[in-house]
Amino acid sequence: MKRFPGMTKQRIFSLFFLLILLYIAFFTGENRQQPDKRTTTRLLMGTLVSITTWGVEESREREGVKAAFAEMARIEGIMSRHQPQTAVARFNAGLPHQPQPIPVELAQLIEKAQHIQTISDGSFNPGLGKIIELWGFSTDTPPQTPPSQNKIDEWLTHFKSGPGLVLSQIQPSQPTLGLTNSATALDLGGIAKGYAIDRAIEQLRKAGIENGLVNAGGDIRGIGHKGDKPWRVGIQHPRETERVIAVSQWPNRKNGDMALVTSGDYERFFMDQGQRYHHILDPETGYPAKSGLLSVSVQADNALLADGLSTAFFVMGEELTRRRYRESPGVEVLLIRQDESHWKSEGFQGEWLGR
Ligand code: AMP
Ligand code: MG
């Protein structure tokens, strides 16, 4: 069974590189002897996930980190499209036009995804499974050419013929999900990692860990502090994977709690005739979003919101993002344009390093 779609050798290599990069970012200018710091890394949800704690007694740390990884694996076992027995995969394989029972937890996440869909005027859409499949971004080895215009047009016509996903929570303990058209399928790839990060943090807290950081391939949430300093993490250069282009730290957040999630056109893509085709699709066109951005990093109180909004803002583009980001309280944005210049919102906590 292929558990990690998109995990080509090249991708695994770049993920390891990212890990090294983040490691360097943690240690910049500091004493390398840090007996209070412990990091454990696992391959989960198609990426490298590392959990770092600070100043935690060893057995408590081991217990908390184990529970956090187990929780992320459990969530992957519900939300992944790629493992055949998950609730999402079973829903997608079921009969269209017939509401199916789904787990309460899945219904709650879909509700959150639909909230982001609403506040982004549809730029974020959890029902893009079919078009993502058509582009091949859901497979281990994406095709190296785009689908035909005809196929995309056909998809668009069907997709726009109805609202797509219909979630019913009339009985909250027995939710159902239906589809209004055959061009829709569930894909929570734009938000599930953020949710899993939040749940992992919850497990750390439950184990009494107050200072920690969960990092899933550069999508991060931290709690507490790193000794007497705030957590400090690097944001990857969108074109030079081995470089940090900005550093994010959040000295002013309550209890040091904050999430930082980045969406970019470099995470999963192929080139065809000099043109880059990436994995964040615009529901309006059926094509990879062409909003003039290379990446969008979002800081928020929780990783779920930061994850959903970074994907949404990437599709929305700079102008709309700048007009609308304040509607979500506590959200700050750093975006990088095509020419590698940037804009960051006033409250974004961190610094631009540049080239
Ligand atoms: P992220 O890396 O968080 O920006 O999410 C990208 C993933 O979300 C893709 O790999 C797809 O699974 C899914 N996705 C792509 N485009 C969209 C979109 N417009 N709205 C919601 N999810 C999307
Ligand atoms: Mg996202």
Short mmCIF file of C-alpha atoms and ligand atoms in Angstrom, two decimals:
data_model
loop_
_atom_site.label_atom_id
_atom_site.label_comp_id
_atom_site.label_asym_id
_atom_site.label_seq_id
_atom_site.Cartn_x
_atom_site.Cartn_y
_atom_site.Cartn_z
CA MET A 1 0.00 0.00 0.00
CA LYS A 2 1.29 3.40 -0.90
CA ARG A 3 0.87 5.42 2.23
CA PHE A 4 2.67 8.55 1.25
CA PRO A 5 1.53 9.91 -2.08
CA GLY A 6 3.81 12.55 -3.41
CA MET A 7 6.74 11.08 -1.48
CA THR A 8 9.07 10.78 -4.41
CA LYS A 9 12.78 10.46 -3.67
CA GLN A 10 13.16 14.11 -4.55
CA ARG A 11 10.39 15.08 -2.16
CA ILE A 12 11.79 12.98 0.69
CA PHE A 13 15.16 14.59 0.07
CA SER A 14 13.72 18.08 0.18
CA LEU A 15 11.79 17.26 3.34
CA PHE A 16 14.99 16.17 5.05
CA PHE A 17 16.58 19.34 3.82
CA LEU A 18 13.72 21.32 5.32
CA LEU A 19 14.25 19.57 8.62
CA ILE A 20 17.92 20.50 8.63
CA LEU A 21 16.96 24.04 7.74
CA LEU A 22 14.50 24.32 10.60
CA TYR A 23 17.09 22.81 12.91
CA ILE A 24 19.55 25.49 11.90
CA ALA A 25 16.90 28.16 12.41
CA PHE A 26 16.31 26.96 15.98
CA PHE A 27 19.96 27.16 16.84
CA THR A 28 20.99 30.38 15.15
CA GLY A 29 23.34 32.27 17.42
CA GLU A 30 22.71 30.08 20.41
CA ASN A 31 24.62 27.69 22.57
CA ARG A 32 24.43 24.25 20.99
CA GLN A 33 24.48 22.55 24.38
CA GLN A 34 20.78 22.43 25.08
CA PRO A 35 20.10 19.54 27.43
CA ASP A 36 16.56 20.75 28.03
CA LYS A 37 15.54 20.35 24.40
CA ARG A 38 14.36 17.08 22.89
CA THR A 39 13.13 16.47 19.35
CA THR A 40 11.50 13.33 17.94
CA THR A 41 10.70 12.93 14.24
CA ARG A 42 8.30 10.61 12.41
CA LEU A 43 7.00 10.27 8.86
CA LEU A 44 3.26 10.99 9.03
CA MET A 45 0.61 12.49 6.74
CA GLY A 46 3.03 12.43 3.84
CA THR A 47 5.57 14.62 5.58
CA LEU A 48 8.17 14.71 8.34
CA VAL A 49 6.64 15.60 11.64
CA SER A 50 8.87 16.60 14.52
CA ILE A 51 7.89 17.33 18.07
CA THR A 52 10.22 19.38 20.22
CA THR A 53 9.84 19.93 23.95
CA TRP A 54 11.74 22.11 26.33
CA GLY A 55 12.58 21.45 29.96
CA VAL A 56 10.36 18.41 30.36
CA GLU A 57 11.29 15.44 32.51
CA GLU A 58 12.20 12.49 30.26
CA SER A 59 9.43 9.99 31.04
CA ARG A 60 6.75 12.67 30.83
CA GLU A 61 8.22 13.83 27.53
CA ARG A 62 8.24 10.31 26.13
CA GLU A 63 4.65 9.69 27.16
CA GLY A 64 3.39 13.04 25.81
CA VAL A 65 5.21 12.79 22.49
CA LYS A 66 4.05 9.21 21.97
CA ALA A 67 0.44 10.24 22.59
CA ALA A 68 0.81 13.22 20.24
CA PHE A 69 2.14 11.08 17.37
CA ALA A 70 -0.53 8.45 18.01
CA GLU A 71 -3.19 11.14 17.80
CA MET A 72 -1.84 12.42 14.48
CA ALA A 73 -1.76 8.88 13.09
CA ARG A 74 -5.36 8.37 14.26
CA ILE A 75 -6.45 11.53 12.46
CA GLU A 76 -4.61 10.47 9.31
CA GLY A 77 -6.55 7.20 9.59
CA ILE A 78 -9.83 9.14 9.33
CA MET A 79 -9.00 12.04 7.00
CA SER A 80 -6.54 10.61 4.46
CA ARG A 81 -7.78 10.02 0.92
CA HIS A 82 -4.96 7.65 0.22
CA GLN A 83 -5.45 4.92 2.79
CA PRO A 84 -8.40 2.90 1.50
CA GLN A 85 -10.23 2.37 4.77
CA THR A 86 -10.41 5.92 6.08
CA ALA A 87 -13.81 7.58 6.52
CA VAL A 88 -12.93 10.06 3.74
CA ALA A 89 -11.85 7.33 1.30
CA ARG A 90 -14.97 5.28 2.09
CA PHE A 91 -17.19 8.29 1.57
CA ASN A 92 -15.56 9.07 -1.78
CA ALA A 93 -15.94 5.44 -2.88
CA GLY A 94 -19.63 5.36 -1.91
CA LEU A 95 -22.68 5.99 -4.03
CA PRO A 96 -23.10 9.59 -5.17
CA HIS A 97 -26.36 11.41 -4.53
CA GLN A 98 -27.06 9.39 -1.43
CA PRO A 99 -26.29 10.89 1.99
CA GLN A 100 -23.93 8.63 3.91
CA PRO A 101 -23.30 8.48 7.63
CA ILE A 102 -19.90 9.88 8.59
CA PRO A 103 -18.03 10.07 11.92
CA VAL A 104 -18.86 13.04 14.14
CA GLU A 105 -15.23 14.16 14.14
CA LEU A 106 -15.16 14.23 10.33
CA ALA A 107 -18.42 16.22 10.27
CA GLN A 108 -16.91 18.75 12.67
CA LEU A 109 -13.85 19.20 10.48
CA ILE A 110 -15.98 19.56 7.33
CA GLU A 111 -18.00 22.21 9.16
CA LYS A 112 -14.76 24.12 9.89
CA ALA A 113 -13.66 23.70 6.26
CA GLN A 114 -17.02 25.04 5.08
CA HIS A 115 -16.60 28.03 7.37
CA ILE A 116 -13.30 28.81 5.63
CA GLN A 117 -15.04 28.26 2.30
CA THR A 118 -17.62 30.89 3.27
CA ILE A 119 -15.18 33.51 4.55
CA SER A 120 -12.98 33.05 1.47
CA ASP A 121 -15.93 33.43 -0.94
CA GLY A 122 -15.35 29.88 -2.15
CA SER A 123 -11.60 30.13 -2.82
CA PHE A 124 -11.16 27.33 -0.30
CA ASN A 125 -13.31 24.33 -1.14
CA PRO A 126 -13.19 20.94 0.63
CA GLY A 127 -14.99 19.30 -2.31
CA LEU A 128 -12.19 19.48 -4.90
CA GLY A 129 -11.25 15.78 -4.70
CA LYS A 130 -12.21 15.01 -8.32
CA ILE A 131 -10.26 17.81 -9.96
CA ILE A 132 -7.25 17.17 -7.71
CA GLU A 133 -7.40 13.57 -8.93
CA LEU A 134 -7.71 14.72 -12.54
CA TRP A 135 -4.53 16.75 -12.15
CA GLY A 136 -2.90 13.77 -10.48
CA PHE A 137 -1.78 15.66 -7.38
CA SER A 138 -3.31 12.99 -5.19
CA THR A 139 -1.07 10.26 -6.54
CA ASP A 140 2.42 9.08 -5.77
CA THR A 141 3.78 10.20 -9.11
CA PRO A 142 1.80 13.10 -10.56
CA PRO A 143 1.66 13.19 -14.37
CA GLN A 144 4.03 15.61 -16.02
CA THR A 145 1.45 17.24 -18.27
CA PRO A 146 -1.80 19.06 -17.47
CA PRO A 147 -5.19 17.45 -18.22
CA SER A 148 -6.88 18.48 -21.48
CA GLN A 149 -8.91 21.70 -21.58
CA ASN A 150 -11.95 19.57 -22.48
CA LYS A 151 -11.70 17.51 -19.33
CA ILE A 152 -11.31 20.60 -17.18
CA ASP A 153 -14.29 22.29 -18.87
CA GLU A 154 -16.38 19.18 -18.38
CA TRP A 155 -15.42 19.10 -14.70
CA LEU A 156 -16.23 22.82 -14.30
CA THR A 157 -19.69 22.43 -15.81
CA HIS A 158 -20.61 19.63 -13.45
CA PHE A 159 -18.90 21.14 -10.45
CA LYS A 160 -20.76 24.42 -10.81
CA SER A 161 -24.12 22.71 -11.21
CA GLY A 162 -24.74 22.55 -7.46
CA PRO A 163 -23.36 23.26 -4.00
CA GLY A 164 -21.33 20.04 -3.97
CA LEU A 165 -21.02 18.73 -0.42
CA VAL A 166 -24.14 18.68 1.72
CA LEU A 167 -23.46 18.17 5.40
CA SER A 168 -26.37 17.38 7.66
CA GLN A 169 -26.04 17.53 11.42
CA ILE A 170 -29.73 17.47 12.27
CA GLN A 171 -28.83 14.71 14.68
CA PRO A 172 -25.39 15.87 15.80
CA SER A 173 -24.43 12.36 16.95
CA GLN A 174 -25.31 10.87 13.53
CA PRO A 175 -24.17 13.30 10.85
CA THR A 176 -24.48 12.53 7.15
CA LEU A 177 -22.74 13.82 4.06
CA GLY A 178 -24.13 13.87 0.53
CA LEU A 179 -23.04 15.09 -2.90
CA THR A 180 -25.10 17.12 -5.33
CA ASN A 181 -22.92 16.32 -8.33
CA SER A 182 -20.46 13.77 -9.59
CA ALA A 183 -17.68 16.34 -10.02
CA THR A 184 -17.33 16.68 -6.24
CA ALA A 185 -15.31 14.51 -3.86
CA LEU A 186 -14.07 15.17 -0.35
CA ASP A 187 -10.46 16.36 0.00
CA LEU A 188 -9.40 17.86 3.30
CA GLY A 189 -5.73 18.16 2.33
CA GLY A 190 -5.90 21.94 2.78
CA ILE A 191 -6.84 21.77 6.44
CA ALA A 192 -6.34 18.27 7.94
CA LYS A 193 -2.68 18.77 8.80
CA GLY A 194 -3.51 21.88 10.81
CA TYR A 195 -6.20 19.99 12.67
CA ALA A 196 -3.79 17.14 13.43
CA ILE A 197 -1.18 19.63 14.72
CA ASP A 198 -3.75 21.17 17.08
CA ARG A 199 -4.76 17.76 18.38
CA ALA A 200 -1.12 16.80 18.91
CA ILE A 201 -0.62 19.98 20.96
CA GLU A 202 -3.64 18.99 23.03
CA GLN A 203 -2.01 15.65 23.79
CA LEU A 204 1.20 17.36 24.87
CA ARG A 205 -0.77 19.61 27.20
CA LYS A 206 -2.68 16.65 28.58
CA ALA A 207 0.63 15.05 29.49
CA GLY A 208 1.57 18.20 31.40
CA ILE A 209 3.97 19.54 28.74
CA GLU A 210 3.78 23.32 28.67
CA ASN A 211 6.68 24.14 26.36
CA GLY A 212 6.64 22.43 23.01
CA LEU A 213 6.52 22.73 19.26
CA VAL A 214 4.87 20.50 16.67
CA ASN A 215 6.31 20.90 13.18
CA ALA A 216 4.69 19.05 10.28
CA GLY A 217 6.82 19.84 7.22
CA GLY A 218 7.11 23.53 8.11
CA ASP A 219 3.53 23.89 9.39
CA ILE A 220 3.93 24.63 13.06
CA ARG A 221 2.27 25.27 16.35
CA GLY A 222 4.17 26.17 19.47
CA ILE A 223 3.15 26.50 23.11
CA GLY A 224 5.06 28.10 25.94
CA HIS A 225 8.68 29.04 25.46
CA LYS A 226 12.10 27.72 24.75
CA GLY A 227 13.62 28.46 28.13
CA ASP A 228 13.60 32.22 28.54
CA LYS A 229 13.18 32.80 24.79
CA PRO A 230 10.19 32.61 22.48
CA TRP A 231 10.05 29.80 19.91
CA ARG A 232 11.73 30.82 16.67
CA VAL A 233 11.16 29.09 13.36
CA GLY A 234 12.23 29.63 9.78
CA ILE A 235 10.01 30.19 6.74
CA GLN A 236 11.36 28.49 3.65
CA HIS A 237 12.45 30.45 0.58
CA PRO A 238 9.86 29.51 -2.08
CA ARG A 239 12.47 29.00 -4.80
CA GLU A 240 15.58 27.96 -2.89
CA THR A 241 14.48 25.16 -0.61
CA GLU A 242 17.69 25.23 1.38
CA ARG A 243 17.26 28.86 2.44
CA VAL A 244 15.29 30.57 5.16
CA ILE A 245 13.67 33.75 3.84
CA ALA A 246 11.97 34.89 7.03
CA VAL A 247 11.96 34.03 10.70
CA SER A 248 8.83 33.85 12.75
CA GLN A 249 8.77 34.26 16.50
CA TRP A 250 6.04 35.28 18.79
CA PRO A 251 7.24 36.84 22.01
CA ASN A 252 4.00 38.67 22.62
CA ARG A 253 1.50 35.85 22.39
CA LYS A 254 -0.37 34.70 25.46
CA ASN A 255 1.38 31.62 26.90
CA GLY A 256 3.62 31.64 23.81
CA ASP A 257 0.83 29.89 21.94
CA MET A 258 0.73 30.35 18.17
CA ALA A 259 0.49 28.52 14.86
CA LEU A 260 2.35 29.33 11.65
CA VAL A 261 1.33 27.61 8.43
CA THR A 262 2.61 28.21 4.89
CA SER A 263 1.03 27.35 1.54
CA GLY A 264 3.20 27.61 -1.55
CA ASP A 265 3.44 26.70 -5.20
CA TYR A 266 6.69 24.80 -4.54
CA GLU A 267 5.29 22.13 -2.25
CA ARG A 268 3.93 19.81 -4.93
CA PHE A 269 4.24 20.72 -8.60
CA PHE A 270 5.46 19.75 -12.05
CA MET A 271 6.85 21.81 -14.92
CA ASP A 272 5.51 21.56 -18.47
CA GLN A 273 6.82 23.74 -21.29
CA GLY A 274 8.31 26.19 -18.86
CA GLN A 275 5.05 26.51 -16.94
CA ARG A 276 4.69 25.53 -13.28
CA TYR A 277 1.60 23.52 -12.33
CA HIS A 278 1.10 23.22 -8.56
CA HIS A 279 -1.28 21.55 -6.14
CA ILE A 280 -3.39 24.50 -4.95
CA LEU A 281 -6.30 24.70 -7.36
CA ASP A 282 -8.67 27.55 -8.05
CA PRO A 283 -12.26 26.23 -7.87
CA GLU A 284 -13.29 28.97 -10.32
CA THR A 285 -11.05 27.72 -13.13
CA GLY A 286 -10.06 24.14 -12.30
CA TYR A 287 -6.41 25.21 -12.79
CA PRO A 288 -3.62 25.81 -10.27
CA ALA A 289 -4.29 29.21 -8.71
CA LYS A 290 -2.53 32.01 -10.55
CA SER A 291 -2.77 34.74 -8.00
CA GLY A 292 0.72 36.15 -8.46
CA LEU A 293 1.97 34.65 -5.20
CA LEU A 294 4.71 32.15 -4.45
CA SER A 295 3.69 31.53 -0.87
CA VAL A 296 1.45 32.68 1.94
CA SER A 297 2.31 32.22 5.62
CA VAL A 298 -0.41 32.69 8.19
CA GLN A 299 -0.06 33.14 11.94
CA ALA A 300 -3.15 32.33 13.99
CA ASP A 301 -4.18 31.03 17.40
CA ASN A 302 -4.58 27.53 16.06
CA ALA A 303 -3.10 25.52 13.20
CA LEU A 304 -6.44 24.54 11.71
CA LEU A 305 -7.36 28.15 10.99
CA ALA A 306 -3.83 29.01 9.84
CA ASP A 307 -3.81 25.99 7.50
CA GLY A 308 -7.22 26.67 5.97
CA LEU A 309 -6.54 30.37 5.56
CA SER A 310 -3.06 29.97 4.06
CA THR A 311 -4.56 27.82 1.29
CA ALA A 312 -7.50 30.21 0.88
CA PHE A 313 -5.31 33.34 0.77
CA PHE A 314 -3.01 31.71 -1.75
CA VAL A 315 -5.99 31.34 -4.10
CA MET A 316 -7.43 34.77 -3.24
CA GLY A 317 -4.21 36.66 -4.03
CA GLU A 318 -2.69 39.73 -2.42
CA GLU A 319 -5.35 42.37 -2.96
CA LEU A 320 -8.25 40.36 -1.61
CA THR A 321 -6.18 38.90 1.22
CA ARG A 322 -5.09 42.36 2.38
CA ARG A 323 -8.67 43.56 2.32
CA ARG A 324 -10.07 40.57 4.17
CA TYR A 325 -7.57 38.97 6.52
CA ARG A 326 -8.59 41.17 9.48
CA GLU A 327 -12.07 39.64 9.43
CA SER A 328 -10.54 36.63 11.20
CA PRO A 329 -9.38 37.81 14.63
CA GLY A 330 -5.76 37.13 15.58
CA VAL A 331 -4.74 36.30 12.00
CA GLU A 332 -1.54 37.77 10.54
CA VAL A 333 -0.09 37.23 7.07
CA LEU A 334 3.24 37.25 5.26
CA LEU A 335 2.98 36.78 1.53
CA ILE A 336 5.69 36.44 -1.08
CA ARG A 337 5.02 37.70 -4.59
CA GLN A 338 6.16 36.35 -7.91
CA ASP A 339 9.12 38.76 -7.97
CA GLU A 340 10.14 37.51 -4.50
CA SER A 341 9.20 40.78 -2.83
CA HIS A 342 6.91 40.46 0.17
CA TRP A 343 4.16 42.06 2.17
CA LYS A 344 3.46 41.39 5.83
CA SER A 345 0.59 42.53 7.96
CA GLU A 346 1.37 44.94 10.78
CA GLY A 347 0.99 42.38 13.52
CA PHE A 348 3.00 39.60 11.85
CA GLN A 349 5.54 38.51 14.43
CA GLY A 350 8.85 37.84 12.83
CA GLU A 351 11.41 39.32 10.51
CA TRP A 352 12.10 39.26 6.81
CA LEU A 353 15.62 38.13 6.03
CA GLY A 354 15.38 38.29 2.27
CA ARG A 355 17.95 36.87 -0.04
P1 AMP B 1 -2.03 23.40 1.62
O1 AMP B 1 -0.72 22.73 1.38
O2 AMP B 1 -2.47 23.42 3.05
O3 AMP B 1 -2.14 24.73 0.99
O4 AMP B 1 -3.14 22.49 0.94
C1 AMP B 1 -3.05 22.04 -0.35
C2 AMP B 1 -3.89 20.81 -0.47
O5 AMP B 1 -5.27 21.17 -0.27
C3 AMP B 1 -3.83 20.18 -1.84
O6 AMP B 1 -2.84 19.18 -1.91
C4 AMP B 1 -5.24 19.62 -1.99
O7 AMP B 1 -5.34 18.40 -1.29
C5 AMP B 1 -6.09 20.63 -1.27
N1 AMP B 1 -6.53 21.78 -2.07
C6 AMP B 1 -6.04 22.24 -3.26
N2 AMP B 1 -6.67 23.36 -3.65
C7 AMP B 1 -7.59 23.64 -2.68
C8 AMP B 1 -8.56 24.67 -2.51
N3 AMP B 1 -8.74 25.66 -3.39
N4 AMP B 1 -9.35 24.59 -1.39
C9 AMP B 1 -9.21 23.60 -0.50
N5 AMP B 1 -8.31 22.62 -0.60
C10 AMP B 1 -7.50 22.63 -1.68
MG MG B 2 -3.69 24.70 4.09
#
